[in-house]
PDB file of C-alpha atoms in Angstrom:
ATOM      1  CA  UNK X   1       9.764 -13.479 -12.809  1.00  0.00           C
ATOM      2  CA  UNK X   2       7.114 -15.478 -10.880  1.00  0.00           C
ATOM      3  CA  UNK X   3       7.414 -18.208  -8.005  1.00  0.00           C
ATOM      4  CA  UNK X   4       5.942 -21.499  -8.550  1.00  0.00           C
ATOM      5  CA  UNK X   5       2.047 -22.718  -8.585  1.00  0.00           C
ATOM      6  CA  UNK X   6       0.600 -21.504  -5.002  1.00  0.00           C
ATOM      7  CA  UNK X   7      -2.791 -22.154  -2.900  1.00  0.00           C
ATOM      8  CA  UNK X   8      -4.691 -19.644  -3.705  1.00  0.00           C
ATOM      9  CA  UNK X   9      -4.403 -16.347  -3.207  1.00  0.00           C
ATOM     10  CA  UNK X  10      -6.196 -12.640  -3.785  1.00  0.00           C
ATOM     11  CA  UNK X  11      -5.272  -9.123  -3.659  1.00  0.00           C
ATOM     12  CA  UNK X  12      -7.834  -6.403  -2.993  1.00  0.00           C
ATOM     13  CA  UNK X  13      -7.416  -3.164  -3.444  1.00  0.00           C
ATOM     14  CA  UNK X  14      -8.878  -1.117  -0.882  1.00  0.00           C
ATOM     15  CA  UNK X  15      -7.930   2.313  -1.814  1.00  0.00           C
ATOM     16  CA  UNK X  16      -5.340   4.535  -1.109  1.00  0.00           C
ATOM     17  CA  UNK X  17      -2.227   2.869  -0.104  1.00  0.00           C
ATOM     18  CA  UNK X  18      -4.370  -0.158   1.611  1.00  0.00           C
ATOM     19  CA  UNK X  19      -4.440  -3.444   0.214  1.00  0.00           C
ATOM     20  CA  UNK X  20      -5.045  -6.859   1.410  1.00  0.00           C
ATOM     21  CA  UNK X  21      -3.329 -10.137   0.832  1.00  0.00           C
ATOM     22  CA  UNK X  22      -5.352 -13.140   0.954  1.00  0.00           C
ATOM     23  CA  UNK X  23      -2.123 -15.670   1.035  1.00  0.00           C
ATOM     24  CA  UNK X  24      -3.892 -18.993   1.193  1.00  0.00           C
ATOM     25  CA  UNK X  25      -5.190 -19.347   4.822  1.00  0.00           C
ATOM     26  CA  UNK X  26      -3.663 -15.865   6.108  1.00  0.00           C
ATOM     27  CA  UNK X  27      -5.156 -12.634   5.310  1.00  0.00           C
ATOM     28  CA  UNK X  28      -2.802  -9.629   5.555  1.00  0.00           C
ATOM     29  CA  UNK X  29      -4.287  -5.741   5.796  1.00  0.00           C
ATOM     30  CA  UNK X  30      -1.375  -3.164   4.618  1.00  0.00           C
ATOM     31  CA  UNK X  31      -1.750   0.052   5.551  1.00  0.00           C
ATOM     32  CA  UNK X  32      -5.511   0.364   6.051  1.00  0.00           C
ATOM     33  CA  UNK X  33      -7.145   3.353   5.712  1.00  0.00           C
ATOM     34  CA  UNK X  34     -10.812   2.783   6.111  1.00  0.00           C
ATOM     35  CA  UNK X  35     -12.988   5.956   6.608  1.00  0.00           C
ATOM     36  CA  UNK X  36     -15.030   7.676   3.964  1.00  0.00           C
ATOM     37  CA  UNK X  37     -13.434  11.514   4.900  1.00  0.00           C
ATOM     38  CA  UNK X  38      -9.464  12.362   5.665  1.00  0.00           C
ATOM     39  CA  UNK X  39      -9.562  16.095   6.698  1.00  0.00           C
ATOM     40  CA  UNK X  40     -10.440  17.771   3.978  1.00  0.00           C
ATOM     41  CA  UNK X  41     -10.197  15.005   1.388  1.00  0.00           C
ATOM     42  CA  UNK X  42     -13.420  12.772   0.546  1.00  0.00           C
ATOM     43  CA  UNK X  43     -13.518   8.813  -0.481  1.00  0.00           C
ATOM     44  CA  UNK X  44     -14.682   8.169  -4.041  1.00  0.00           C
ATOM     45  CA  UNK X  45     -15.817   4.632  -3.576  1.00  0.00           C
ATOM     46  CA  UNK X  46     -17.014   2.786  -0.474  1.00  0.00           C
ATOM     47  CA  UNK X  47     -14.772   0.684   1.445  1.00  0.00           C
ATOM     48  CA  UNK X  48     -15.123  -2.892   0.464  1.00  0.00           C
ATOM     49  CA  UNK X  49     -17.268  -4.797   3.349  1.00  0.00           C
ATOM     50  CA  UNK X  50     -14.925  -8.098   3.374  1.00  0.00           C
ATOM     51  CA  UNK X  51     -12.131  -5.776   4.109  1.00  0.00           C
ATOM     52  CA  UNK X  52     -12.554  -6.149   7.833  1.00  0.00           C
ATOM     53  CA  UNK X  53     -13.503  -9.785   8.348  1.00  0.00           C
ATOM     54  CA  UNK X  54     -10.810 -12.357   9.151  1.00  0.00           C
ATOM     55  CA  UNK X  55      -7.778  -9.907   9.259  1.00  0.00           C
ATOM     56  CA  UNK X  56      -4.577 -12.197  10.501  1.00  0.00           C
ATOM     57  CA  UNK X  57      -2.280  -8.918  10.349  1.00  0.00           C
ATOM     58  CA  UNK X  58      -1.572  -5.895   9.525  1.00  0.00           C
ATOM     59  CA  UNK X  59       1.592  -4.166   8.326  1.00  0.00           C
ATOM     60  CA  UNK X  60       1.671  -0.057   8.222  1.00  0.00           C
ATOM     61  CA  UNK X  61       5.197   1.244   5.598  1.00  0.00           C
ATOM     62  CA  UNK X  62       5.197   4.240   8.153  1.00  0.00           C
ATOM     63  CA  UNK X  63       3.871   6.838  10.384  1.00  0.00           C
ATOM     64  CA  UNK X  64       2.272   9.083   8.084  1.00  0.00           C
ATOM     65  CA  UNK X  65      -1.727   9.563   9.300  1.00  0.00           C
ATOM     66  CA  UNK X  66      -2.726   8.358   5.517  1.00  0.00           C
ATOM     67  CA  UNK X  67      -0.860   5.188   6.496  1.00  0.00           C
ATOM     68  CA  UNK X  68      -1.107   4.627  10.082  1.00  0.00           C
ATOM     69  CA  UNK X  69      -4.578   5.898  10.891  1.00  0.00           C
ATOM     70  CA  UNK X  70      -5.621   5.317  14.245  1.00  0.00           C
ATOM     71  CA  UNK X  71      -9.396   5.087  13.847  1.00  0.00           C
ATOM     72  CA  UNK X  72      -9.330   3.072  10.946  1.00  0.00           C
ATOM     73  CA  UNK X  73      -6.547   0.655  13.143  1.00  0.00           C
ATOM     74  CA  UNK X  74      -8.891   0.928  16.159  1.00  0.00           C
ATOM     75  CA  UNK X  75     -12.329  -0.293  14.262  1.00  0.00           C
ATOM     76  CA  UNK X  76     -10.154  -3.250  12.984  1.00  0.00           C
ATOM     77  CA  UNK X  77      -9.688  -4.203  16.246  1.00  0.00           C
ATOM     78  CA  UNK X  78     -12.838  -3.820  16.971  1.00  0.00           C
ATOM     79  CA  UNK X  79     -13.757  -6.499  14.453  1.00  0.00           C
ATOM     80  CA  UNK X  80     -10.782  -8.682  15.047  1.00  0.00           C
ATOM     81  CA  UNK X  81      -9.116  -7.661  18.343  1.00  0.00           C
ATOM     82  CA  UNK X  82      -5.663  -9.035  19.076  1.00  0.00           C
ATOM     83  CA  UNK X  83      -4.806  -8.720  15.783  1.00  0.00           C
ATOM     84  CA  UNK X  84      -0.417  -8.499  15.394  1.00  0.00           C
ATOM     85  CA  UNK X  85       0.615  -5.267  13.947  1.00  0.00           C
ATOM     86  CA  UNK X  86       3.981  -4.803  11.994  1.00  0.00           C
ATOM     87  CA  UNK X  87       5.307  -1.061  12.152  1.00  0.00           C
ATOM     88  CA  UNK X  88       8.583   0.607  11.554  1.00  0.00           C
ATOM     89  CA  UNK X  89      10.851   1.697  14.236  1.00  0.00           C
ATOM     90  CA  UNK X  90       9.860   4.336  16.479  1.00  0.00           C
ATOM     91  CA  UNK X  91       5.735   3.888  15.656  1.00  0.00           C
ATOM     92  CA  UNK X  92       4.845   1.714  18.136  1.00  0.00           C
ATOM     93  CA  UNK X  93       3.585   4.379  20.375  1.00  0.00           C
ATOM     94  CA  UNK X  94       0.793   5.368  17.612  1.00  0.00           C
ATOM     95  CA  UNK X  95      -0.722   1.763  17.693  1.00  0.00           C
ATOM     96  CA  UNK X  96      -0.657   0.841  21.535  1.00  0.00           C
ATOM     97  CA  UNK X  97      -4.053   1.211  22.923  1.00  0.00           C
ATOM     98  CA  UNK X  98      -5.884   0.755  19.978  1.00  0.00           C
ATOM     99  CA  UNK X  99      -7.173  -2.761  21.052  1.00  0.00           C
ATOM    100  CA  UNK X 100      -4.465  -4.489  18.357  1.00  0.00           C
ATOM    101  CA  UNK X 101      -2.251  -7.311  19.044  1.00  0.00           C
ATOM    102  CA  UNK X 102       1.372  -8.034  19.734  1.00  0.00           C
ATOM    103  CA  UNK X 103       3.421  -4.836  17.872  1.00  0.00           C
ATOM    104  CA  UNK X 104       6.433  -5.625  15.950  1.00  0.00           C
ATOM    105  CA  UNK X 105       8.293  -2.687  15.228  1.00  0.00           C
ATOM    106  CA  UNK X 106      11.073  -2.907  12.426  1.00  0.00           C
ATOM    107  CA  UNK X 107      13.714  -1.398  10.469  1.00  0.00           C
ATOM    108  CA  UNK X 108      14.618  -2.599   6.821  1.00  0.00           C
ATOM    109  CA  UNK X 109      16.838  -5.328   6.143  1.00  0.00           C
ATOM    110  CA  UNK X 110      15.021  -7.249   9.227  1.00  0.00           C
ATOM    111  CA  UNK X 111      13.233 -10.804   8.534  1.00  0.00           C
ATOM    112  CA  UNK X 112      10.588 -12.172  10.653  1.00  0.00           C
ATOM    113  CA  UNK X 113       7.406 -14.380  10.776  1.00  0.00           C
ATOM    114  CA  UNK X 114       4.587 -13.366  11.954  1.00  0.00           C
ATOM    115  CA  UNK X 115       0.895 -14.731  11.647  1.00  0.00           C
ATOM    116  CA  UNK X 116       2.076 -17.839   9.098  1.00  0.00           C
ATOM    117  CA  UNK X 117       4.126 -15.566   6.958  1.00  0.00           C
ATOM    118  CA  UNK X 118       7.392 -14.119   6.097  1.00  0.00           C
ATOM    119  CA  UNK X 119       7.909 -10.541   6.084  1.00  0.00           C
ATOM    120  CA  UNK X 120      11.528  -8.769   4.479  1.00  0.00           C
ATOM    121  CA  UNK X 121      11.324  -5.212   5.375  1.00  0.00           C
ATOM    122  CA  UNK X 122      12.986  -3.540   2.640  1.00  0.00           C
ATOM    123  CA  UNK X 123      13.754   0.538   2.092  1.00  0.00           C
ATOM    124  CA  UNK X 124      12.095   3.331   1.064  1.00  0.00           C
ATOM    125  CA  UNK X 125      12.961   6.120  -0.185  1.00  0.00           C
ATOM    126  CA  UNK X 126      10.086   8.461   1.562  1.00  0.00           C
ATOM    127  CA  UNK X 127      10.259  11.079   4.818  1.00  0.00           C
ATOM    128  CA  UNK X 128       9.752   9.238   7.842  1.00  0.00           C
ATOM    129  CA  UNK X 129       8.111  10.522  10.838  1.00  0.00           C
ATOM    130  CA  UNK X 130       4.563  10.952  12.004  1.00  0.00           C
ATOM    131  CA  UNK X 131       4.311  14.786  10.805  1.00  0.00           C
ATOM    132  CA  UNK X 132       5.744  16.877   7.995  1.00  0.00           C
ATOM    133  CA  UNK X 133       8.560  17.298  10.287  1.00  0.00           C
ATOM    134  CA  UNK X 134      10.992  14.407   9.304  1.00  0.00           C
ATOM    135  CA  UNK X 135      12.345  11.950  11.427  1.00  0.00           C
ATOM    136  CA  UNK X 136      15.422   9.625  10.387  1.00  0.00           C
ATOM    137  CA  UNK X 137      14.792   7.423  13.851  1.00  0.00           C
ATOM    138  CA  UNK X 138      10.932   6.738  11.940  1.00  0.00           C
ATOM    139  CA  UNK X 139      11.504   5.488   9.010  1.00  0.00           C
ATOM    140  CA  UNK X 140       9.754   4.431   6.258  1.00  0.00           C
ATOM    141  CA  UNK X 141       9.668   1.040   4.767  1.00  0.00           C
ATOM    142  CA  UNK X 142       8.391  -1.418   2.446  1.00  0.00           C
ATOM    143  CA  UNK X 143       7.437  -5.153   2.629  1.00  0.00           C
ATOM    144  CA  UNK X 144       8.123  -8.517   0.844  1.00  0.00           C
ATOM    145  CA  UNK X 145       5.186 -10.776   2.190  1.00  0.00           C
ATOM    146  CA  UNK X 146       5.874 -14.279   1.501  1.00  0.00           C
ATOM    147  CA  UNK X 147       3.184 -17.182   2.077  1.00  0.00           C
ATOM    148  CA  UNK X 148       1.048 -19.723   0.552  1.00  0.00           C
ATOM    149  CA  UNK X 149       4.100 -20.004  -2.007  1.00  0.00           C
ATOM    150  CA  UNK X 150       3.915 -16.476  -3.234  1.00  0.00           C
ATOM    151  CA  UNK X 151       5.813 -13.613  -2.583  1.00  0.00           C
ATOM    152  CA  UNK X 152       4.579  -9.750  -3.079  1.00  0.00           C
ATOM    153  CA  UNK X 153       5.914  -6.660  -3.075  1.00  0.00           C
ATOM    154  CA  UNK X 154       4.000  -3.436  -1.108  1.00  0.00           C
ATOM    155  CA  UNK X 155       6.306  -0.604  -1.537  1.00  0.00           C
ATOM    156  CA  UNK X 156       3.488   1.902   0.559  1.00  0.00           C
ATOM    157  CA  UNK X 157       5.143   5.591  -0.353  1.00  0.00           C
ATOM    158  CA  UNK X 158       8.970   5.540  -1.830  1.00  0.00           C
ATOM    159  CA  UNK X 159      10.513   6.876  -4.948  1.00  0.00           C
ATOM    160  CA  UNK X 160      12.670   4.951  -7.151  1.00  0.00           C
ATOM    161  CA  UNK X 161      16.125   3.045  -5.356  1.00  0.00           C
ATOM    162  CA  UNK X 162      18.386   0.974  -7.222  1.00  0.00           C
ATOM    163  CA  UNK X 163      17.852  -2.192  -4.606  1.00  0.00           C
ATOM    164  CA  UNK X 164      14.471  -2.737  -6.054  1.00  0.00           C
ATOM    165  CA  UNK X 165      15.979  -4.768  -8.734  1.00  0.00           C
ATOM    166  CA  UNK X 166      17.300  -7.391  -6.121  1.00  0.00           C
ATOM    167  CA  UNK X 167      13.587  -7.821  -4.159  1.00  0.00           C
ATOM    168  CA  UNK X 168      12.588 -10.595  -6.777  1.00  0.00           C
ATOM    169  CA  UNK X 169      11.561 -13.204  -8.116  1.00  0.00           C
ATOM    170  CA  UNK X 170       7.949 -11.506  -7.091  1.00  0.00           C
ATOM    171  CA  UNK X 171       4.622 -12.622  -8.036  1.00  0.00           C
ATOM    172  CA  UNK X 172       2.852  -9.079  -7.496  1.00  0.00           C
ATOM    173  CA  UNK X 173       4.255  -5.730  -7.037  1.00  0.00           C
ATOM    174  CA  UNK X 174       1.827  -3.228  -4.890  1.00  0.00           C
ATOM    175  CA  UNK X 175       3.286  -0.392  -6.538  1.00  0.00           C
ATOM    176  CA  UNK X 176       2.020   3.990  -5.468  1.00  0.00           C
ATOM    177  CA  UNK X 177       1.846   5.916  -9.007  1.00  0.00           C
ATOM    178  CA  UNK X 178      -0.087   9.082  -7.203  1.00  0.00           C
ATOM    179  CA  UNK X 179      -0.767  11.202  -4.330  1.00  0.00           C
ATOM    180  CA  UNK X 180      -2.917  13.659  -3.088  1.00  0.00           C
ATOM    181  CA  UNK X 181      -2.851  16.024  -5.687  1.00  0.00           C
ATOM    182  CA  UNK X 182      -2.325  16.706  -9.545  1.00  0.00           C
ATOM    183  CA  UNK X 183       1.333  16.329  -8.689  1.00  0.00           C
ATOM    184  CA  UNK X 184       3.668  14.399  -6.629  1.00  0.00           C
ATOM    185  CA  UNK X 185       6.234  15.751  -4.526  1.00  0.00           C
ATOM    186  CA  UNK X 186       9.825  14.230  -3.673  1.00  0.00           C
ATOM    187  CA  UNK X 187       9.730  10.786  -1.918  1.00  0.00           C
ATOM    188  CA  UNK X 188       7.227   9.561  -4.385  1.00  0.00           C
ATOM    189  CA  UNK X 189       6.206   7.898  -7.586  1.00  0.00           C
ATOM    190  CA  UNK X 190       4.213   9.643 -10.294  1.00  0.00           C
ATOM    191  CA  UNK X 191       3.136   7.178 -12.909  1.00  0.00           C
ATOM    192  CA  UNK X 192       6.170   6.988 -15.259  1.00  0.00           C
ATOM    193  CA  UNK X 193       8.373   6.926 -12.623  1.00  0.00           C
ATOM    194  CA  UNK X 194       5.986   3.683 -11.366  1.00  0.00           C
ATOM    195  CA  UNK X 195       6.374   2.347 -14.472  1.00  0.00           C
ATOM    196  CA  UNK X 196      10.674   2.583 -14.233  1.00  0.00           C
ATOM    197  CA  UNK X 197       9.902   1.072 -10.717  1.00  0.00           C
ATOM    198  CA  UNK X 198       8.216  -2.175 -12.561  1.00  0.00           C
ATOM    199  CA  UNK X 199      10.694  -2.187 -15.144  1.00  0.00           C
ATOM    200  CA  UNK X 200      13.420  -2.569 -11.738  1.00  0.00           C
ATOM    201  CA  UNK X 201      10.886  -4.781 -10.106  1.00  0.00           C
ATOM    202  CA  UNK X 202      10.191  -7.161 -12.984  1.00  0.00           C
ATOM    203  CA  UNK X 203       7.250  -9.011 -11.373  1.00  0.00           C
ATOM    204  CA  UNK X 204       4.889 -10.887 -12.776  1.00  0.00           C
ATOM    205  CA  UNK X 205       2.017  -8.372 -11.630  1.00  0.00           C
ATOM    206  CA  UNK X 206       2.060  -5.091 -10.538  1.00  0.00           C
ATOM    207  CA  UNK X 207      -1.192  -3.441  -9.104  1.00  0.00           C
ATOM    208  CA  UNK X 208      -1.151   0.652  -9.129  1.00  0.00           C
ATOM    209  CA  UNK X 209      -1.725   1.424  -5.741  1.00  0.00           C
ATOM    210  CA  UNK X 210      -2.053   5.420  -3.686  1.00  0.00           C
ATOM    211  CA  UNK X 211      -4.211   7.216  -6.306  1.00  0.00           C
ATOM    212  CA  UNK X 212      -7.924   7.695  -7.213  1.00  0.00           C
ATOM    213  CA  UNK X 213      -9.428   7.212  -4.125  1.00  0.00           C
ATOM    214  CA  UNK X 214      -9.320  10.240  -1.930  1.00  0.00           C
ATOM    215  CA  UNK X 215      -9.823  13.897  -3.122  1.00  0.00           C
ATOM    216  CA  UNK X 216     -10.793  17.857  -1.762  1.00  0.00           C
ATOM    217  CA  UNK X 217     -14.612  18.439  -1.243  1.00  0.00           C
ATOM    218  CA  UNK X 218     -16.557  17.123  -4.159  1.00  0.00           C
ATOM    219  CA  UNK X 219     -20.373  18.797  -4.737  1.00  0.00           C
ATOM    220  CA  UNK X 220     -21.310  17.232  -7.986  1.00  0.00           C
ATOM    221  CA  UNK X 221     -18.652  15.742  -9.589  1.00  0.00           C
ATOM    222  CA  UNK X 222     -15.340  14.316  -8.829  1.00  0.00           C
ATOM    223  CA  UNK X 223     -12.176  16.012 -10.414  1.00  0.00           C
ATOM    224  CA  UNK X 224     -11.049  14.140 -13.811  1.00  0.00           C
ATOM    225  CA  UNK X 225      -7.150  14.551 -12.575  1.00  0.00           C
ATOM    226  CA  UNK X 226      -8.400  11.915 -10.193  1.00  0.00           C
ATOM    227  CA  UNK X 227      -8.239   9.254 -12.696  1.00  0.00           C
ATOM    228  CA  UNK X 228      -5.417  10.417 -15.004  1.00  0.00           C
ATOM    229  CA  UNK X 229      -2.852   8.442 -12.937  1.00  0.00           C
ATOM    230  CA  UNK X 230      -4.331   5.018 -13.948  1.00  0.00           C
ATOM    231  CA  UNK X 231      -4.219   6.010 -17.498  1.00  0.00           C
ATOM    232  CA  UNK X 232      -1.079   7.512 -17.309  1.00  0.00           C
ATOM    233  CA  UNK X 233       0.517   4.283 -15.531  1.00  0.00           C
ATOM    234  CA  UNK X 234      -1.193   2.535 -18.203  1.00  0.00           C
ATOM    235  CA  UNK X 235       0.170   3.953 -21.084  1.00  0.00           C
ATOM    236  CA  UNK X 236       3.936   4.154 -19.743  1.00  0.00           C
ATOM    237  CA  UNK X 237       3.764   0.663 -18.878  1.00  0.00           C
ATOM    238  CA  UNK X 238       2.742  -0.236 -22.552  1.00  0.00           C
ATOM    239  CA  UNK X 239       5.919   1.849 -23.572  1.00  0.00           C
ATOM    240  CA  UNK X 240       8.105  -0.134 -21.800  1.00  0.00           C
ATOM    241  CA  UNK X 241       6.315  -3.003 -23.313  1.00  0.00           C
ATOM    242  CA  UNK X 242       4.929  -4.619 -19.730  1.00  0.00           C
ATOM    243  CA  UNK X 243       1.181  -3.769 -20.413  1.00  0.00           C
ATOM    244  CA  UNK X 244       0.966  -7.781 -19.735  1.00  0.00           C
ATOM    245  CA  UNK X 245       1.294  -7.288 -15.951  1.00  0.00           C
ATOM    246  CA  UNK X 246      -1.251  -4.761 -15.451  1.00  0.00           C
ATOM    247  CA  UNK X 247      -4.027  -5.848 -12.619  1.00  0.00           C
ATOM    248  CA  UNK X 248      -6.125  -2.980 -13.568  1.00  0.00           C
ATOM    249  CA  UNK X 249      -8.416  -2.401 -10.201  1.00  0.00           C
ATOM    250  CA  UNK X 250     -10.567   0.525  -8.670  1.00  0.00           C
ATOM    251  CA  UNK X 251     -10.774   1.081  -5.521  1.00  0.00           C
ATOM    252  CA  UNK X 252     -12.449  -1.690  -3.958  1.00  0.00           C
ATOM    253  CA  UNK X 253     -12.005  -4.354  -6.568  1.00  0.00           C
ATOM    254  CA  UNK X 254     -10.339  -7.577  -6.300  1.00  0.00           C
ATOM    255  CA  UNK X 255      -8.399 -10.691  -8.232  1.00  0.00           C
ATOM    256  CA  UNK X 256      -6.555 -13.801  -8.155  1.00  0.00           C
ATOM    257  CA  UNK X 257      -3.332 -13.733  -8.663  1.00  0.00           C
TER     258      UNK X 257
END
């Protein structure tokens, strides 16, 4: 179900879990990751230039260094210092110093406005914590971002939870269908259980987000399991008969929506 007519607005995929949220006048960075190596793991496609410019804030789902990475946080604020930073409880320690803005750290079920939108920070069902120890006073979350007369779903890492089908009416759904690796382990998505999520969702887009971006050293060519989650998305979408809300992007690309 979709909100009414809007100024308007663009989603870019970044790669990864990042996106951004051009809402109007405000431009919102989730989760940016924004280097071309992550330990051992190697970016397919080059970050998108306009990534950077004209950031009004960014919003990390949790602690996780693939979602709150401090040098790709610190060279945003190098090209837009002061910017506000939304993080959940407990992570405010792992953005202070970094040349960012005022830090907003909540928990889900809070509401605020920040930067000319609204944010509902809603659950996820992923380990919090900044290691692979977890931590129950870190949690991880997701966002409703609501501005410019849209409102949009970024779920950043969570398996499926029955309140997703009470976060609506949404215009777009940022939705993971992937991780690292050929497989996904508990706490995430894989891409049929992304398509169940959209089913729950029921927006009137959903972008596949947290695949095909990032993989082990490549020599000469890239592995083909690194594109079988789009496909695989793709296909269990069209067997739940929602192939119509697709926004099909690589990393990088970009649409109106």
């Amino acid at each position: 179900m979709a909100t009414s007519s809007p100024d308007a607005c663009r989603v870019t995929w970044v790669g990864h879990a990042a996106t951004r949220l051009d809402l109007g006048q405000v431009r919102v960075l989730a989760d940016p990751l924004l280097t071309t190596r992550v330990a051992h793991l190697h970016r397919r496609h080059p970050v998108p230039g306009r990534t950077l410019h004209h950031v009004d804030l960014v919003v990390i789902s949790h602690a996780h260094a693939d979602h709150l990475h401090r040098g790709s946080l610190r060279r945003l604020a190098e090209s837009s210092p002061g910017i506000p930073v939304v993080v959940p409880t407990n992570a405010r320690r792992f953005v202070e110093g970094l040349g960012l803005g005022q830090v907003h750290e909540v928990s889900p079920g809070d509401r605020l406005t920040v930067a000319g939108v609204e944010l509902t920070v809603t659950r996820a069902v992923h380990p919090g914590g900044r290691t692979k120890l977890v931590d129950p006073a870190m949690p991880a979350v997701g966002y409703v971002v609501e501005g410019a007369g849209r409102r949009c779903y970024f779920a950043g890492d969570t398996d499926l939870f029955d309140e997703m089908a009470a976060l609506g009416p949404l215009d777009l759904a940022c939705v993971p269908i992937s991780g690292w690796w050929r497989s996904v382990s508990k706490g995430h998505l894989d891409p049929e259980t992304a398509a169940d999520a959209v089913r729950l969702i029921d927006p009137a887009a959903v972008l596949p987000i947290h695949w095909g971006t990032y993989a082990p050293g490549v020599s000469r060519r890239w592995p083909a399991w690194l594109s079988e989650p789009g496909r695989r998305f793709a296909a269990a979408l069209a067997r739940q008969r929602l192939s119509d809300r697709l926004v099909p992007l690589e990393p990088g690309g970009a649409s109106d929506w």
